[in-house]
XYZ file of C-alpha atoms in Angstrom:
428
model
C 1.278 109.581 -1.353
C 3.822 111.063 0.992
C 5.184 109.392 4.071
C 6.133 111.374 7.134
C 9.583 110.697 8.459
C 9.572 108.538 11.566
C 10.536 110.400 14.713
C 14.072 109.727 15.845
C 14.407 107.053 18.492
C 15.872 107.712 21.908
C 19.612 108.216 21.962
C 21.479 105.289 23.409
C 23.606 106.031 26.441
C 27.072 104.708 25.896
C 28.668 102.764 28.735
C 31.921 103.954 30.248
C 34.835 101.612 29.461
C 36.173 99.533 32.331
C 39.644 101.026 31.829
C 38.158 104.409 32.781
C 36.406 103.134 35.905
C 39.138 100.862 37.247
C 41.564 103.663 38.261
C 38.806 105.085 40.484
C 38.719 101.972 42.667
C 41.740 102.651 44.872
C 41.056 106.323 45.670
C 37.403 105.480 46.294
C 38.358 102.704 48.693
C 40.785 104.980 50.547
C 38.204 107.747 50.910
C 35.604 105.236 52.148
C 37.955 103.747 54.742
C 39.157 107.121 56.031
C 35.580 108.417 56.198
C 34.534 105.428 58.302
C 37.578 105.664 60.574
C 36.913 109.315 61.321
C 33.239 108.636 62.042
C 33.988 105.699 64.328
C 36.840 107.559 66.017
C 34.730 110.609 66.862
C 31.841 108.383 68.001
C 34.023 106.276 70.295
C 35.679 109.363 71.769
C 32.257 110.862 72.425
C 31.046 107.603 74.013
C 34.011 107.560 76.397
C 33.406 111.177 77.337
C 29.713 110.406 77.783
C 30.552 107.649 80.296
C 32.667 110.100 82.274
C 30.062 112.857 82.254
C 26.962 110.782 82.870
C 28.293 107.892 85.005
C 31.720 108.420 86.559
C 31.361 112.084 87.502
C 27.879 111.946 89.069
C 28.822 108.730 90.901
C 31.871 110.480 92.357
C 29.659 113.392 93.445
C 26.964 111.108 94.848
C 24.367 112.407 92.393
C 22.083 110.337 90.208
C 23.508 110.359 86.679
C 20.122 110.929 85.089
C 18.461 112.907 87.861
C 16.631 116.080 86.853
C 19.303 118.227 88.462
C 22.137 116.499 86.611
C 20.357 116.647 83.259
C 19.868 120.395 83.614
C 23.465 120.916 84.761
C 24.977 118.761 82.030
C 22.944 120.136 79.120
C 23.571 123.717 80.209
C 27.287 123.012 80.696
C 27.414 121.399 77.261
C 25.891 124.568 75.839
C 28.569 126.639 77.548
C 31.416 124.436 76.302
C 30.138 124.261 72.730
C 29.463 128.004 72.871
C 33.099 128.604 73.792
C 34.250 126.486 70.850
C 31.921 128.231 68.407
C 33.009 131.622 69.737
C 36.767 131.115 69.885
C 37.663 128.354 67.408
C 38.987 129.410 63.988
C 36.084 129.494 61.580
C 33.600 129.311 64.479
C 33.123 125.544 64.030
C 31.588 125.895 60.591
C 28.391 127.492 59.283
C 25.076 127.716 61.101
C 24.019 124.038 61.446
C 20.402 124.954 60.681
C 21.516 125.685 57.104
C 23.448 122.431 56.584
C 22.151 119.106 55.213
C 23.667 115.805 54.107
C 25.222 117.415 51.037
C 28.120 119.661 52.049
C 30.336 122.214 50.364
C 34.081 121.781 51.041
C 35.214 123.878 54.008
C 38.667 125.217 54.777
C 40.759 122.786 56.814
C 41.319 125.231 59.663
C 37.612 125.031 60.509
C 37.621 121.263 61.064
C 39.231 121.009 64.558
C 36.620 123.309 66.066
C 33.807 121.496 64.257
C 34.982 118.076 65.480
C 35.428 119.260 69.078
C 31.954 120.846 69.051
C 30.494 117.639 67.599
C 32.156 115.370 70.168
C 31.009 117.601 73.037
C 27.478 117.621 71.642
C 27.337 113.837 71.245
C 28.620 113.304 74.783
C 26.607 116.040 76.453
C 23.115 114.899 75.466
C 21.559 117.311 72.890
C 19.157 115.656 70.464
C 21.277 115.660 67.315
C 23.229 113.035 65.390
C 26.763 113.066 64.016
C 25.899 112.837 60.319
C 26.090 116.455 59.099
C 29.397 117.509 60.748
C 31.086 114.169 59.991
C 30.074 114.378 56.330
C 31.259 117.991 56.187
C 34.612 117.053 57.723
C 35.171 114.108 55.403
C 34.195 116.187 52.370
C 36.704 118.877 53.316
C 39.494 116.342 53.873
C 38.780 114.405 50.665
C 38.503 117.569 48.606
C 41.829 118.885 49.957
C 43.623 115.562 49.390
C 42.123 115.130 45.927
C 43.128 118.575 44.768
C 46.611 118.060 46.162
C 47.406 114.557 44.922
C 45.127 114.252 41.873
C 44.508 117.805 40.626
C 43.320 116.604 37.220
C 40.257 114.904 38.745
C 37.125 117.044 39.089
C 36.531 118.411 42.587
C 32.970 117.108 42.665
C 34.335 113.545 42.519
C 35.990 113.872 45.925
C 32.911 115.482 47.427
C 30.717 112.642 46.162
C 33.132 109.950 47.377
C 33.332 111.448 50.863
C 29.552 111.782 51.120
C 29.040 108.202 49.934
C 31.744 106.753 52.185
C 30.390 108.529 55.248
C 26.769 107.619 54.570
C 27.791 103.986 54.061
C 29.585 104.087 57.410
C 26.722 105.849 59.202
C 24.035 103.432 58.042
C 26.235 100.337 58.014
C 25.357 99.508 54.400
C 26.337 100.910 50.987
C 22.741 100.743 49.773
C 21.877 103.927 51.666
C 24.668 105.835 49.943
C 23.713 104.454 46.537
C 20.149 105.660 47.017
C 21.222 109.116 48.183
C 23.686 109.547 45.318
C 21.118 108.266 42.800
C 18.638 110.852 44.075
C 21.278 113.581 43.729
C 22.247 112.450 40.217
C 18.620 112.678 39.106
C 18.919 116.457 39.167
C 22.192 116.617 37.235
C 23.197 116.106 33.637
C 25.571 113.146 33.766
C 27.419 111.141 31.147
C 27.277 107.378 30.892
C 25.023 104.813 32.503
C 23.749 105.223 36.048
C 25.909 102.360 37.327
C 28.945 103.880 35.684
C 28.354 107.019 37.732
C 27.689 104.961 40.851
C 30.805 102.778 40.548
C 33.173 105.021 42.503
C 30.644 106.228 45.143
C 29.425 102.668 45.688
C 33.019 101.522 46.168
C 33.576 104.231 48.792
C 30.283 103.397 50.504
C 31.009 99.657 50.519
C 34.446 100.120 52.057
C 33.028 102.616 54.549
C 30.269 100.267 55.686
C 32.567 97.251 55.883
C 35.120 99.226 57.880
C 32.428 100.269 60.337
C 31.188 96.689 60.655
C 34.688 95.293 61.199
C 35.227 97.803 63.985
C 32.031 96.602 65.651
C 30.249 99.935 65.608
C 26.475 100.088 66.202
C 24.183 100.196 63.165
C 20.505 100.805 62.449
C 19.682 97.069 62.615
C 17.510 96.718 65.742
C 16.880 92.993 65.497
C 13.114 93.504 65.445
C 10.924 90.477 64.690
C 9.998 90.108 61.006
C 6.455 90.600 59.772
C 4.644 87.626 58.238
C 2.182 87.701 55.388
C 0.470 91.111 55.474
C -3.252 91.575 55.838
C -5.521 94.478 54.964
C -5.243 95.698 58.532
C -1.463 95.925 58.174
C -1.795 97.986 54.991
C -4.242 100.353 56.671
C -2.038 100.623 59.765
C 1.033 101.490 57.715
C -0.861 104.137 55.743
C -2.317 105.799 58.839
C 0.822 105.695 60.996
C 3.139 107.026 58.287
C 0.733 109.832 57.395
C 0.053 110.868 61.001
C 3.732 110.916 61.935
C 4.473 112.922 58.783
C 1.929 115.512 59.905
C 3.459 115.594 63.392
C 6.908 116.009 61.860
C 5.634 118.867 59.699
C 4.466 120.617 62.859
C 8.078 120.629 64.071
C 9.275 121.796 60.661
C 6.701 124.592 60.727
C 7.959 126.115 63.988
C 11.648 125.505 63.204
C 12.383 128.865 61.482
C 10.618 130.780 64.247
C 12.575 129.044 67.000
C 15.760 129.619 65.014
C 14.918 133.329 64.739
C 14.467 133.579 68.515
C 17.927 132.105 69.124
C 19.390 134.301 66.376
C 18.157 137.354 68.288
C 20.354 136.267 71.194
C 23.245 136.993 68.788
C 26.211 135.575 70.719
C 26.941 131.816 70.876
C 27.819 132.171 74.565
C 24.215 133.214 75.135
C 22.300 131.181 72.549
C 23.951 127.813 73.241
C 23.778 127.882 77.073
C 20.144 129.001 76.891
C 19.473 126.228 74.378
C 21.232 123.742 76.659
C 19.094 124.853 79.605
C 15.908 124.390 77.573
C 17.105 120.942 76.497
C 17.812 120.037 80.127
C 14.277 121.015 81.120
C 12.885 119.004 78.214
C 15.001 116.049 79.359
C 13.418 116.293 82.808
C 9.992 116.150 81.171
C 10.680 113.338 78.702
C 13.179 111.287 80.698
C 16.678 110.014 79.879
C 15.566 108.196 76.730
C 14.908 111.539 75.055
C 18.561 112.615 75.393
C 21.455 112.095 72.960
C 21.292 111.222 69.271
C 18.665 108.523 69.808
C 19.942 105.370 68.105
C 20.821 103.468 71.286
C 17.576 104.669 72.832
C 15.543 103.336 69.890
C 17.239 99.962 70.367
C 16.256 100.036 74.043
C 12.609 100.704 73.166
C 12.675 97.989 70.497
C 13.884 95.380 73.003
C 10.716 95.880 75.033
C 8.060 97.557 72.846
C 5.350 96.909 75.427
C 7.375 98.474 78.219
C 5.654 101.868 78.050
C 2.100 103.116 77.763
C 0.773 104.931 74.719
C 0.812 108.194 76.655
C 4.440 107.715 77.632
C 5.475 106.992 74.030
C 3.561 110.058 72.841
C 5.239 112.193 75.503
C 8.720 110.963 74.581
C 8.073 111.520 70.882
C 6.755 115.033 71.458
C 9.599 115.982 73.799
C 12.211 114.598 71.411
C 10.689 116.554 68.526
C 10.818 119.750 70.579
C 14.385 118.955 71.637
C 15.400 118.401 68.014
C 13.961 121.766 66.997
C 15.733 123.564 69.865
C 19.081 121.788 69.416
C 19.126 122.415 65.659
C 18.109 126.057 66.142
C 20.419 127.258 68.917
C 23.724 126.302 67.297
C 24.699 122.786 68.389
C 26.638 121.073 65.603
C 24.819 117.938 64.489
C 22.363 116.318 62.104
C 18.656 115.591 62.254
C 18.287 112.035 60.927
C 19.214 110.098 64.079
C 16.833 111.945 66.442
C 14.108 111.834 63.775
C 14.392 108.032 63.845
C 13.738 108.082 67.600
C 10.761 110.429 67.208
C 9.166 108.283 64.524
C 9.844 105.109 66.497
C 8.230 106.560 69.626
C 5.101 107.659 67.764
C 4.948 104.331 65.908
C 5.160 102.367 69.161
C 2.502 104.675 70.566
C 0.204 103.386 67.806
C 1.112 99.806 68.777
C 0.305 100.556 72.409
C -3.034 102.097 71.441
C -3.944 99.244 69.072
C -2.086 96.085 70.174
C -3.088 94.285 66.953
C -0.670 96.602 65.096
C 2.678 94.748 65.082
C 5.358 96.691 66.941
C 7.760 96.263 64.029
C 5.264 97.725 61.582
C 4.329 100.603 63.866
C 7.957 101.529 64.487
C 9.020 101.322 60.839
C 5.998 103.252 59.527
C 6.491 105.926 62.175
C 10.136 106.340 61.222
C 9.192 106.560 57.539
C 6.669 109.348 58.069
C 8.910 111.355 60.375
C 11.959 111.152 58.119
C 9.916 112.191 55.084
C 8.786 115.285 56.966
C 12.194 116.167 58.415
C 14.517 115.374 55.489
C 12.275 115.391 52.392
C 14.480 112.604 51.001
C 12.311 109.708 49.944
C 14.981 107.053 49.411
C 16.746 107.749 52.710
C 13.443 107.706 54.583
C 12.228 104.501 52.969
C 15.539 102.696 53.338
C 16.113 103.718 56.967
C 12.642 102.598 57.962
C 13.004 99.292 56.105
C 16.430 98.445 57.497
C 15.073 98.529 61.053
C 13.021 95.391 60.404
C 14.506 92.301 58.758
C 11.519 91.378 56.619
C 10.805 91.544 52.866
C 7.161 92.201 53.689
C 7.916 95.506 55.371
C 9.355 96.942 52.162
C 6.084 96.556 50.260
C 4.078 97.989 53.152
C 6.392 100.964 53.530
C 6.364 101.675 49.796
C 2.571 101.863 49.922
C 2.620 103.952 53.096
C 5.136 106.396 51.622
C 2.706 107.510 48.897
C 0.137 109.438 50.989
C 2.867 110.586 53.387
C 4.821 112.032 50.469
C 1.744 113.869 49.198
C 1.471 115.484 52.628
C 5.058 116.735 52.743
C 6.043 117.439 49.131
C 6.327 121.090 48.206
C 6.401 122.134 51.846
C 9.376 123.362 53.891
C 11.931 120.925 55.280
C 13.951 121.218 58.471
C 16.772 123.169 56.852
C 17.099 126.894 56.286
C 18.687 129.216 53.789
C 21.408 131.507 55.117
C 18.840 134.296 55.484
C 16.759 132.092 57.798
C 14.005 131.283 55.298
C 12.961 127.617 55.021
C 14.124 125.412 52.147
C 11.314 123.772 50.192
């Protein structure tokens, strides 16, 4: 009687020795701190410029700061100013922002001044984009240059990963977001060692980045919403429906994105495309109101403070206008990211559900709406789930959002996301 040989067992992954990881701590901490300082610095500069443009200047002229006339003037002027930067700055302020996501390739240093100026003008002027993509790109370029100069033996991808992690930790105010993003990226790579060995340096950068941001008192995604108690079947159903519906609405914006981008591409010159885009954004601002301007985080906090302050129709209008504004701003050439405005869009549609059905808790409606919208816009499950959960301080919301993410993910997976290849075709 013969016996078949037993199949070999799974190979054990060997842990990385502590003496290998420890030297990564200091450079990781430095990259995290610098990444946070640059993000906070650009944000504070943009906030000061925003006060001048939207408060001091219109007050001096005797014009309402958020009147329809001023919104049209300011958004169009912002398009002109950013168009000048994109046209004349070395490197044209970086690649087409419609082709850029959270992960960035290192750019040449001479491009960065134009990119930062264009970003600050955009944040102050009111277009519906966030700072995440250009700030990550800038920090990646700086970290990559410094790493190659002062530690040439280290792999270049290390500095890219540290800068991405440090910036994401600073943007979201917690290192958990960066850990989830990096974990998702590592899933598609062949890596050596245990997962936590590979996360040690990025998590260090993200932790220092988030702590630096917190110590400087910068705003975060925590809205202070009331927690949700023990969930009922109605809460489960509400989360499922709201997340799925907002995902479908987000996919509608994703669907038209390449076509809108093509229209602005036909305008060819940034001094045409950006002013026209700014004018369209000004008209959209007149339709949706001041809350639909800017990156959206402060505006979400304002809605969260008084979730019953608007009717369902008004929330639906603001969500629809903001979605259109996001598509236009990301298509015409403004430098910025799509996560922050997507949070506003999802929050508006989620609060619309609360206004339609008051028994749906406002916290649940907002978080589920943000989850569905981010899944559609970014196609990054961990970022979407974490961002939605961090808005509400409640363990219950995590379970509800995990359940709600399943049908929403089935709706969006395999379909285009709001990012394009260089030839203008959508990324799936």
